[in-house]
CSV table of C-alpha atoms and ligand atoms in Angstrom, one decimal:
chain,number,residue,atom,x,y,z
M,1,MET,CA,-0.1,0.2,-0.3
M,2,SER,CA,2.6,2.6,1.0
M,3,ASP,CA,4.7,3.9,-1.9
M,4,THR,CA,7.9,3.9,0.4
M,5,SER,CA,8.3,0.4,0.8
M,6,SER,CA,9.3,-2.2,-1.9
M,7,SER,CA,8.2,-5.0,0.0
M,8,ARG,CA,4.9,-6.8,-1.2
M,9,PRO,CA,2.2,-7.7,1.5
M,10,PHE,CA,2.3,-11.0,2.8
M,11,PHE,CA,-1.1,-10.7,4.5
M,12,SER,CA,-4.3,-9.3,3.2
M,13,VAL,CA,-7.7,-9.5,4.2
M,14,ASN,CA,-10.2,-9.0,0.7
M,15,ASP,CA,-13.8,-7.6,0.8
M,16,LEU,CA,-14.5,-9.1,4.2
M,17,HIS,CA,-18.4,-9.0,5.5
M,18,VAL,CA,-19.3,-10.4,9.2
M,19,HIS,CA,-22.9,-10.2,10.1
M,20,PHE,CA,-24.3,-11.1,13.4
M,21,ALA,CA,-27.6,-12.2,13.8
M,22,ALA,CA,-29.8,-10.0,15.9
M,23,ARG,CA,-31.7,-11.7,18.8
M,24,SER,CA,-35.2,-12.2,17.8
M,25,ARG,CA,-37.7,-11.5,20.3
M,26,LEU,CA,-40.9,-13.4,21.3
M,27,PHE,CA,-43.8,-12.6,18.8
M,28,ARG,CA,-41.8,-10.2,16.9
M,29,GLU,CA,-40.5,-10.1,13.4
M,30,THR,CA,-36.8,-11.4,13.6
M,31,PRO,CA,-34.7,-7.8,13.2
M,32,PRO,CA,-32.1,-7.6,10.6
M,33,PRO,CA,-28.6,-8.7,11.1
M,34,VAL,CA,-25.7,-6.2,12.7
M,35,LYS,CA,-23.5,-5.3,9.9
M,36,ALA,CA,-20.4,-5.2,11.8
M,37,VAL,CA,-17.9,-5.5,8.9
M,38,ASN,CA,-18.9,-4.4,5.3
M,39,GLY,CA,-16.4,-5.3,2.5
M,40,LEU,CA,-13.4,-4.5,4.1
M,41,SER,CA,-10.2,-5.0,2.6
M,42,LEU,CA,-6.4,-4.4,3.7
M,43,SER,CA,-3.0,-6.0,3.3
M,44,ILE,CA,0.2,-5.9,5.4
M,45,GLU,CA,3.6,-6.1,4.4
M,46,PRO,CA,6.3,-8.2,6.3
M,47,GLY,CA,7.8,-6.3,9.2
M,48,ARG,CA,5.3,-3.1,9.0
M,49,THR,CA,2.3,-1.9,11.3
M,50,PHE,CA,-1.3,-1.5,9.8
M,51,GLY,CA,-3.2,0.5,12.3
M,52,LEU,CA,-6.9,0.3,12.3
M,53,VAL,CA,-9.0,3.1,13.6
M,54,GLY,CA,-12.5,4.1,14.3
M,55,GLU,CA,-15.0,4.9,16.7
M,56,SER,CA,-16.3,2.3,19.3
M,57,GLY,CA,-18.4,-0.1,17.8
M,58,SER,CA,-17.3,0.9,14.1
M,59,GLY,CA,-15.9,-3.0,13.8
M,60,LYS,CA,-12.2,-3.1,14.6
M,61,SER,CA,-12.3,-5.9,16.9
M,62,THR,CA,-14.8,-7.9,14.5
M,63,VAL,CA,-11.6,-7.7,11.9
M,64,ALA,CA,-9.4,-9.0,14.5
M,65,ARG,CA,-11.9,-11.8,15.3
M,66,ALA,CA,-12.3,-12.6,11.9
M,67,ILE,CA,-8.7,-12.9,11.4
M,68,LEU,CA,-8.2,-15.4,14.4
M,69,GLN,CA,-11.2,-17.4,13.1
M,70,LEU,CA,-13.4,-16.6,16.2
M,71,VAL,CA,-16.5,-15.3,14.4
M,72,ASP,CA,-18.2,-16.7,11.2
M,73,ILE,CA,-17.6,-15.0,8.1
M,74,LYS,CA,-20.3,-14.1,5.8
M,75,ALA,CA,-17.9,-13.2,2.7
M,76,GLY,CA,-14.7,-12.5,1.6
M,77,THR,CA,-11.1,-13.9,2.0
M,78,ILE,CA,-8.2,-13.7,4.2
M,79,THR,CA,-4.7,-15.2,2.4
M,80,LEU,CA,-1.2,-15.5,3.9
M,81,ASP,CA,1.6,-16.1,1.6
M,82,GLY,CA,-1.1,-16.4,-1.0
M,83,GLU,CA,-2.8,-19.5,1.5
M,84,ASP,CA,-6.3,-19.4,1.7
M,85,VAL,CA,-6.7,-19.0,5.7
M,86,THR,CA,-10.3,-17.7,5.8
M,87,ASN,CA,-11.5,-21.0,7.3
M,88,VAL,CA,-8.1,-22.5,8.4
M,89,PRO,CA,-9.4,-26.6,8.9
M,90,SER,CA,-9.2,-28.0,12.5
M,91,GLY,CA,-5.8,-30.0,11.6
M,92,LYS,CA,-4.1,-26.9,10.2
M,93,GLU,CA,-5.0,-24.8,13.2
M,94,LEU,CA,-1.4,-24.7,15.0
M,95,ALA,CA,0.2,-23.8,11.7
M,96,PHE,CA,-1.9,-20.9,11.5
M,97,ARG,CA,-1.3,-19.9,15.2
M,98,SER,CA,2.7,-20.7,14.6
M,99,ARG,CA,2.4,-17.4,12.1
M,100,VAL,CA,-0.6,-15.5,13.3
M,101,GLN,CA,-0.8,-14.3,17.0
M,102,ALA,CA,-3.0,-12.0,19.2
M,103,VAL,CA,-2.2,-9.6,22.1
M,104,LEU,CA,-5.4,-8.6,23.4
M,105,GLN,CA,-6.6,-5.7,25.8
M,106,ASP,CA,-7.2,-7.5,29.0
M,107,PRO,CA,-4.3,-9.7,29.8
M,108,PHE,CA,-5.5,-10.5,33.1
M,109,SER,CA,-8.4,-12.8,31.8
M,110,SER,CA,-6.3,-13.8,28.6
M,111,LEU,CA,-3.4,-15.2,31.2
M,112,ASN,CA,-4.2,-18.3,32.9
M,113,GLN,CA,-4.1,-17.1,36.7
M,114,VAL,CA,-3.0,-20.7,38.2
M,115,HIS,CA,0.6,-20.8,36.1
M,116,GLN,CA,3.7,-18.9,36.3
M,117,THR,CA,5.3,-17.3,33.7
M,118,ARG,CA,7.4,-20.2,33.0
M,119,THR,CA,4.5,-22.3,32.1
M,120,ILE,CA,2.3,-19.8,30.9
M,121,VAL,CA,5.2,-18.6,27.8
M,122,GLY,CA,6.9,-22.1,28.0
M,123,ASP,CA,3.4,-24.0,27.2
M,124,ALA,CA,3.5,-22.1,23.9
M,125,ILE,CA,7.0,-23.2,23.4
M,126,THR,CA,6.0,-26.7,24.0
M,127,ARG,CA,3.1,-27.1,21.7
M,128,HIS,CA,4.9,-25.1,18.7
M,129,PHE,CA,8.3,-26.5,19.0
M,130,GLY,CA,8.0,-29.8,21.4
M,131,VAL,CA,10.8,-28.5,23.9
M,132,LYS,CA,9.5,-30.3,27.0
M,133,ALA,CA,9.2,-28.2,30.3
M,134,GLY,CA,13.0,-27.7,32.1
M,135,ALA,CA,16.0,-26.0,32.0
M,136,ASP,CA,16.2,-25.5,28.2
M,137,ARG,CA,12.8,-24.2,27.9
M,138,ASP,CA,13.2,-22.0,30.9
M,139,ASN,CA,16.2,-20.5,28.9
M,140,ARG,CA,14.0,-19.9,26.1
M,141,VAL,CA,11.5,-18.2,28.4
M,142,SER,CA,13.9,-16.0,30.0
M,143,ALA,CA,15.4,-14.9,26.8
M,144,LEU,CA,11.8,-14.0,25.6
M,145,LEU,CA,11.3,-12.0,29.1
M,146,ASP,CA,14.5,-10.1,27.9
M,147,GLU,CA,13.0,-9.5,24.8
M,148,VAL,CA,10.2,-7.6,26.5
M,149,GLY,CA,12.3,-6.1,29.0
M,150,MET,CA,11.6,-8.2,32.1
M,151,SER,CA,14.0,-9.9,34.4
M,152,PRO,CA,14.6,-13.7,35.1
M,153,GLU,CA,12.9,-13.3,38.1
M,154,PHE,CA,9.5,-13.3,36.7
M,155,LEU,CA,9.6,-16.8,35.6
M,156,ASP,CA,8.0,-17.7,39.1
M,157,HIS,CA,5.4,-14.9,39.2
M,158,TYR,CA,1.7,-15.7,38.7
M,159,PRO,CA,-0.4,-13.1,37.0
M,160,TYR,CA,-1.9,-11.7,39.8
M,161,GLU,CA,1.5,-10.8,41.3
M,162,MET,CA,2.3,-8.5,38.4
M,163,SER,CA,1.0,-5.0,37.2
M,164,GLY,CA,-1.1,-4.3,34.1
M,165,GLY,CA,2.1,-3.5,32.0
M,166,GLN,CA,4.2,-6.7,33.4
M,167,ARG,CA,1.1,-8.8,32.2
M,168,GLN,CA,0.9,-7.3,29.0
M,169,ARG,CA,4.5,-7.6,28.4
M,170,ILE,CA,4.0,-11.5,29.4
M,171,SER,CA,1.4,-11.7,26.5
M,172,ILE,CA,3.8,-10.2,24.1
M,173,ALA,CA,6.6,-12.6,25.2
M,174,ARG,CA,3.8,-15.5,24.8
M,175,ALA,CA,3.1,-14.4,21.3
M,176,LEU,CA,6.8,-14.1,20.8
M,177,ALA,CA,7.2,-17.4,21.8
M,178,VAL,CA,6.0,-18.9,18.7
M,179,GLU,CA,7.9,-16.8,16.4
M,180,PRO,CA,4.8,-15.4,14.2
M,181,ASP,CA,4.8,-13.4,11.1
M,182,LEU,CA,1.7,-11.2,12.5
M,183,ILE,CA,0.7,-10.2,15.9
M,184,ILE,CA,-2.9,-8.8,16.0
M,185,ALA,CA,-2.7,-6.2,18.8
M,186,ASP,CA,-6.5,-5.3,20.1
M,187,GLU,CA,-6.5,-2.3,22.3
M,188,ALA,CA,-3.4,-3.9,23.7
M,189,THR,CA,-2.2,-1.0,25.5
M,190,SER,CA,-5.9,0.9,26.0
M,191,ALA,CA,-6.4,-0.3,29.5
M,192,LEU,CA,-2.7,0.8,30.7
M,193,ASP,CA,-1.7,4.0,32.5
M,194,VAL,CA,0.1,6.7,29.8
M,195,SER,CA,3.6,6.1,30.8
M,196,ILE,CA,3.1,2.2,31.1
M,197,GLN,CA,1.5,2.7,27.8
M,198,SER,CA,4.6,4.1,26.3
M,199,GLN,CA,6.6,1.5,27.7
M,200,VAL,CA,4.6,-1.3,26.2
M,201,ILE,CA,4.5,0.7,22.7
M,202,ASN,CA,8.4,0.7,22.7
M,203,VAL,CA,8.5,-2.9,23.7
M,204,LEU,CA,6.2,-3.5,20.3
M,205,LYS,CA,8.4,-1.5,18.3
M,206,ARG,CA,11.7,-3.0,19.6
M,207,VAL,CA,10.6,-6.1,19.3
M,208,GLN,CA,9.4,-5.7,15.4
M,209,ALA,CA,12.9,-4.0,14.6
M,210,GLU,CA,14.6,-7.2,16.1
M,211,THR,CA,12.2,-9.9,14.9
M,212,GLY,CA,11.0,-8.3,11.9
M,213,VAL,CA,7.1,-9.2,13.0
M,214,ALA,CA,4.4,-7.5,11.6
M,215,TYR,CA,1.6,-5.9,13.4
M,216,LEU,CA,-2.3,-5.4,13.1
M,217,PHE,CA,-2.6,-2.9,15.6
M,218,ILE,CA,-6.2,-1.7,16.8
M,219,ALA,CA,-6.7,1.3,18.9
M,220,HIS,CA,-9.4,4.1,19.2
M,221,ASP,CA,-6.5,6.4,20.3
M,222,LEU,CA,-5.5,8.4,17.4
M,223,GLU,CA,-2.0,9.5,18.7
M,224,VAL,CA,-1.1,5.9,19.8
M,225,VAL,CA,-1.9,4.6,16.3
M,226,LYS,CA,-0.1,7.4,14.6
M,227,HIS,CA,3.1,6.5,16.6
M,228,MET,CA,3.1,2.8,16.1
M,229,SER,CA,1.8,2.4,12.4
M,230,ASP,CA,3.7,2.5,8.8
M,231,ASP,CA,-0.1,2.6,7.1
M,232,VAL,CA,-3.4,3.1,8.5
M,233,GLY,CA,-7.2,2.2,8.0
M,234,VAL,CA,-10.0,4.2,9.1
M,235,MET,CA,-13.5,2.3,9.9
M,236,TYR,CA,-16.8,3.7,10.1
M,237,LEU,CA,-20.0,1.3,10.6
M,238,GLY,CA,-17.7,-1.5,9.3
M,239,TYR,CA,-17.0,0.3,6.3
M,240,LEU,CA,-12.6,0.9,5.7
M,241,VAL,CA,-13.5,4.5,4.5
M,242,GLU,CA,-9.9,5.5,4.1
M,243,LYS,CA,-6.5,3.8,4.4
M,244,GLY,CA,-2.9,4.6,3.1
M,245,ASP,CA,0.1,5.8,4.6
M,246,ALA,CA,-0.2,6.8,8.0
M,247,GLU,CA,1.8,9.9,7.9
M,248,ARG,CA,0.4,11.3,4.5
M,249,ILE,CA,-3.2,10.5,5.9
M,250,TYR,CA,-2.5,12.2,9.6
M,251,ASP,CA,-1.1,15.2,7.4
M,252,GLY,CA,-3.7,15.3,4.9
M,253,PRO,CA,-6.8,12.8,5.5
M,254,ALA,CA,-8.9,12.7,2.2
M,255,HIS,CA,-12.3,11.3,3.8
M,256,PRO,CA,-14.3,14.0,6.1
M,257,TYR,CA,-14.6,11.3,8.7
M,258,THR,CA,-10.8,11.0,9.2
M,259,GLU,CA,-10.7,14.7,9.3
M,260,MET,CA,-13.1,14.5,11.9
M,261,LEU,CA,-11.0,11.9,14.1
M,262,ILE,CA,-7.9,14.0,13.6
M,263,ALA,CA,-9.4,17.5,14.5
M,264,SER,CA,-9.9,15.7,17.8
M,265,ILE,CA,-6.3,15.0,18.8
M,266,PRO,CA,-5.1,17.8,21.3
M,267,MET,CA,-2.5,20.2,19.6
M,268,PRO,CA,0.2,21.7,21.5
M,269,ASN,CA,-0.4,25.1,19.6
M,270,PRO,CA,-3.3,27.1,21.1
M,271,VAL,CA,-4.2,28.7,17.7
M,272,VAL,CA,-4.2,25.5,15.7
M,273,GLN,CA,-6.3,23.7,18.6
M,274,ALA,CA,-8.9,26.3,18.4
M,275,GLU,CA,-9.3,26.0,14.5
M,276,ARG,CA,-9.5,22.5,15.0
M,277,ARG,CA,-12.0,22.4,17.4
M,278,ALA,CA,-14.3,24.8,15.3
M,279,LEU,CA,-13.8,22.8,12.5
M,280,ARG,CA,-14.6,19.6,14.4
M,281,GLN,CA,-17.9,21.4,15.9
M,282,THR,CA,-19.1,21.5,11.8
M,283,PHE,CA,-19.7,17.8,11.8
M,284,GLY,CA,-22.8,16.3,12.8
M,285,THR,CA,-24.4,19.7,13.8
M,286,GLN,CA,-28.0,19.7,12.7
M,287,PRO,CA,-29.7,22.8,11.2
M,288,GLY,CA,-31.9,22.6,14.6
M,289,GLY,CA,-28.6,22.1,16.9
M,290,GLY,CA,-27.6,18.9,18.3
M,291,ILE,CA,-25.5,16.2,17.4
M,292,ALA,CA,-26.3,13.4,14.6
M,293,GLU,CA,-26.2,10.3,16.0
M,294,PRO,CA,-24.6,7.4,13.5
M,295,PRO,CA,-27.1,5.3,11.9
M,296,SER,CA,-27.8,1.8,13.2
M,297,PRO,CA,-25.2,-1.0,11.7
M,298,SER,CA,-28.6,-3.0,11.7
M,299,ASN,CA,-30.2,-0.5,9.5
M,300,LEU,CA,-27.3,1.2,7.3
M,301,PRO,CA,-28.6,3.8,5.0
M,302,LYS,CA,-28.4,2.7,1.2
M,303,GLY,CA,-25.6,5.9,0.4
M,304,CYS,CA,-23.0,6.9,2.7
M,305,PRO,CA,-23.4,6.2,6.4
M,306,PHE,CA,-21.6,9.2,7.3
M,307,GLU,CA,-24.0,11.5,5.5
M,308,ASN,CA,-26.1,12.6,8.3
M,309,ARG,CA,-22.6,13.8,10.2
M,310,CYS,CA,-20.8,15.3,7.2
M,311,PRO,CA,-20.6,18.8,6.6
M,312,VAL,CA,-20.2,18.7,3.1
M,313,ALA,CA,-23.1,16.0,1.8
M,314,MET,CA,-24.2,16.1,-1.5
M,315,ASP,CA,-27.2,14.7,-3.2
M,316,ILE,CA,-25.7,11.8,-4.4
M,317,CYS,CA,-24.2,10.7,-1.1
M,318,ARG,CA,-27.9,10.0,0.2
M,319,GLU,CA,-28.4,7.9,-2.9
M,320,GLU,CA,-25.1,5.9,-3.2
M,321,MET,CA,-22.4,4.0,-0.9
M,322,PRO,CA,-19.0,5.7,-2.8
M,323,GLU,CA,-17.1,2.8,-3.7
M,324,PRO,CA,-12.9,2.9,-2.8
M,325,THR,CA,-11.2,5.3,-5.3
M,326,PRO,CA,-7.3,6.1,-5.0
M,327,GLY,CA,-6.3,8.6,-2.5
M,328,HIS,CA,-3.1,11.4,-3.0
M,329,HIS,CA,-1.6,9.2,-0.2
M,330,GLY,CA,-1.2,6.2,-2.5
M,331,GLY,CA,-3.9,4.2,-0.5
M,332,GLU,CA,-7.9,4.7,-0.8
M,333,VAL,CA,-10.6,6.7,0.0
M,334,ARG,CA,-14.5,6.1,0.1
M,335,CYS,CA,-16.1,9.4,-0.4
M,336,HIS,CA,-18.2,10.7,-3.4
M,337,LEU,CA,-16.1,14.4,-3.0
M,338,HIS,CA,-13.5,12.4,-5.0
M,339,THR,CA,-15.5,11.1,-7.6
M,340,SER,CA,-18.5,13.8,-8.1
M,341,GLY,CA,-19.1,17.2,-7.4
M,342,PRO,CA,-16.0,19.1,-6.7
M,343,GLU,CA,-14.2,15.9,-8.1
M,344,LEU,CA,-11.0,16.4,-5.3
M,345,GLY,CA,-9.4,13.3,-7.0
M,346,GLY,CA,-7.9,11.6,-3.9
M,347,GLU,CA,-6.6,14.9,-2.6
M,348,SER,CA,-6.9,16.3,1.0
M,349,VAL,CA,-10.3,17.3,2.3
M,350,VAL,CA,-9.3,19.9,5.0
M,351,HIS,CA,-9.1,22.9,2.7
M,352,PHE,CA,-12.2,21.8,0.6
M,353,ILE,CA,-14.4,21.7,4.2
M,354,GLU,CA,-13.0,25.1,5.5
M,355,SER,CA,-13.8,26.8,2.4
M,356,GLN,CA,-17.5,25.4,2.8
M,357,LYS,CA,-17.6,26.2,6.1
M,358,LEU,CA,-17.0,29.8,5.3
M,359,SER,CA,-19.4,29.7,2.4
M,360,SER,CA,-22.4,28.0,4.1
M,361,PRO,CA,-23.8,27.2,7.2
M,362,ALA,CA,-22.8,24.1,9.1
M,363,GLY,CA,-25.0,21.1,8.5
M,364,SER,CA,-26.7,22.5,5.5
M,365,GLY,CA,-25.8,19.9,3.5
M,366,SER,CA,-25.4,22.1,0.1
M,367,ALA,CA,-21.7,21.9,-0.2
M,368,VAL,CA,-21.9,21.6,-4.0
I,1,LIG,N1,-21.2,-11.1,19.0
I,1,LIG,C1,-22.0,-10.1,18.7
I,1,LIG,N2,-23.2,-10.2,18.6
I,1,LIG,C2,-24.1,-9.4,17.8
I,1,LIG,N3,-23.5,-8.2,17.8
I,1,LIG,C3,-22.3,-7.7,17.7
I,1,LIG,C4,-21.1,-9.1,18.3
I,1,LIG,N4,-19.9,-8.4,18.4
I,1,LIG,C5,-19.9,-7.2,18.1
I,1,LIG,N5,-21.2,-7.1,17.6
I,1,LIG,C6,-21.5,-5.7,17.1
I,1,LIG,O1,-20.8,-5.3,15.8
I,1,LIG,C7,-20.3,-3.8,15.8
I,1,LIG,C8,-18.8,-3.6,15.6
I,1,LIG,O2,-18.5,-4.2,17.2
I,1,LIG,P1,-16.6,-4.2,17.5
I,1,LIG,O3,-16.6,-4.8,18.9
I,1,LIG,O4,-16.2,-4.9,16.2
I,1,LIG,O5,-16.6,-2.5,17.4
I,1,LIG,P2,-15.1,-1.8,18.0
I,1,LIG,O6,-14.7,-1.1,16.6
I,1,LIG,O7,-13.9,-3.0,18.3
I,1,LIG,O8,-15.6,-1.2,19.1
I,1,LIG,P3,-14.7,-0.8,20.3
I,1,LIG,O9,-13.8,0.1,19.9
I,1,LIG,O10,-15.7,-0.4,21.5
I,1,LIG,O11,-13.8,-2.1,20.8
I,1,LIG,C9,-21.0,-3.3,16.9
I,1,LIG,O12,-22.3,-2.3,16.6
I,1,LIG,C10,-20.9,-4.2,18.1
I,1,LIG,O13,-22.4,-3.9,18.8
I,2,LIG,S1,-19.2,14.1,0.9
I,2,LIG,FE1,-20.6,12.4,0.8
I,2,LIG,S2,-19.8,10.5,0.7
I,2,LIG,FE2,-18.2,11.9,1.4
I,2,LIG,S3,-18.0,11.5,3.7
I,2,LIG,FE3,-19.6,13.1,2.9
I,2,LIG,S4,-21.5,12.3,2.9
I,2,LIG,FE4,-20.0,10.6,2.6
I,3,LIG,MG1,-12.8,-3.7,20.0
């Protein structure tokens, strides 16, 4: 995806759709399904990080769970080095897990509380490499602890004896134990205090530099994702509305929703901060005041799902879902602004939104 790397993707998700059946209620019609992921495609190059951002409920974890084979997929394919791993048969699960590992938000529930670190991490080594419990295996666990910045004394520790940051490092060590090519990190640092969060992020970055592991790094904190990612994808109501080189997207987003998210990042310069806050206030402001709620994932509109919050929506936006088109950052954007009306042709949307804000009242829905 990025034009700065000559590497080719080794992992890709192609046109993924995941729907959840809504619970039916007695004597009522079966409600429509929750459309959690809608036609999402992304690819990851070896040793690089793809960051996935979006508001709560946008479908980020569902993408992770689909890759990890934890939810049923309605349509789409997942490939690893050209091999279809959409539905890994039970006999091949171990081989898949040796290449794709996960680090999740809550290490307390994902680590077995009755085992010491030597067993938690060591069992992964036994499962994947057949090394039995003992001195050799302990040495390998110690080396992994060293990798995540922990001393060998933690071999004897139980999860409940460790802090949140230490437990998350153990989760990372356990994932690294099988020498994976890809780690899915879903809100892996979100529950940690800011200073511990940056320590864990530094561990992830150092490990990547040393081992060449790739990450799918999922978080709702845009600054953390910016710090971590080479490429970034922005989700809104199950759609990937923009993806491409992280730095170029943060500098000049092509999608109004991405601009809205970025406008919410605190800026050190108070003048810039005030401008961004003013810009953010134009999103979703209805003519009578108040902020528009996003549509329900069980009842998505036929047009763009961001239409009722978009300050520059056009008539076509209510009628047709925009298809992905090339963006200036070398990636893609799903927005009619780039193909209809002003035809931004993939360029940054920021100046266009600002010019519209000056020439028409917020939320008038009459950008062109
Ligand atoms: N098992 C399920 N059954 C029904 N609906 C589900 C299920 N899991 C997720 N959903 C719905 O799918 C949508 C996407 O949820 P998901 O957890 O993937 O979002 P997310 O972006 O990870 O949110 P967050 O930032 O809060 O973690 C939401 O509307 C959620 O309510
Ligand atoms: S301009 Fe239209 S297509 Fe683009 S984000 Fe706004 S409503 Fe959606
Ligand atoms: Mg989630």
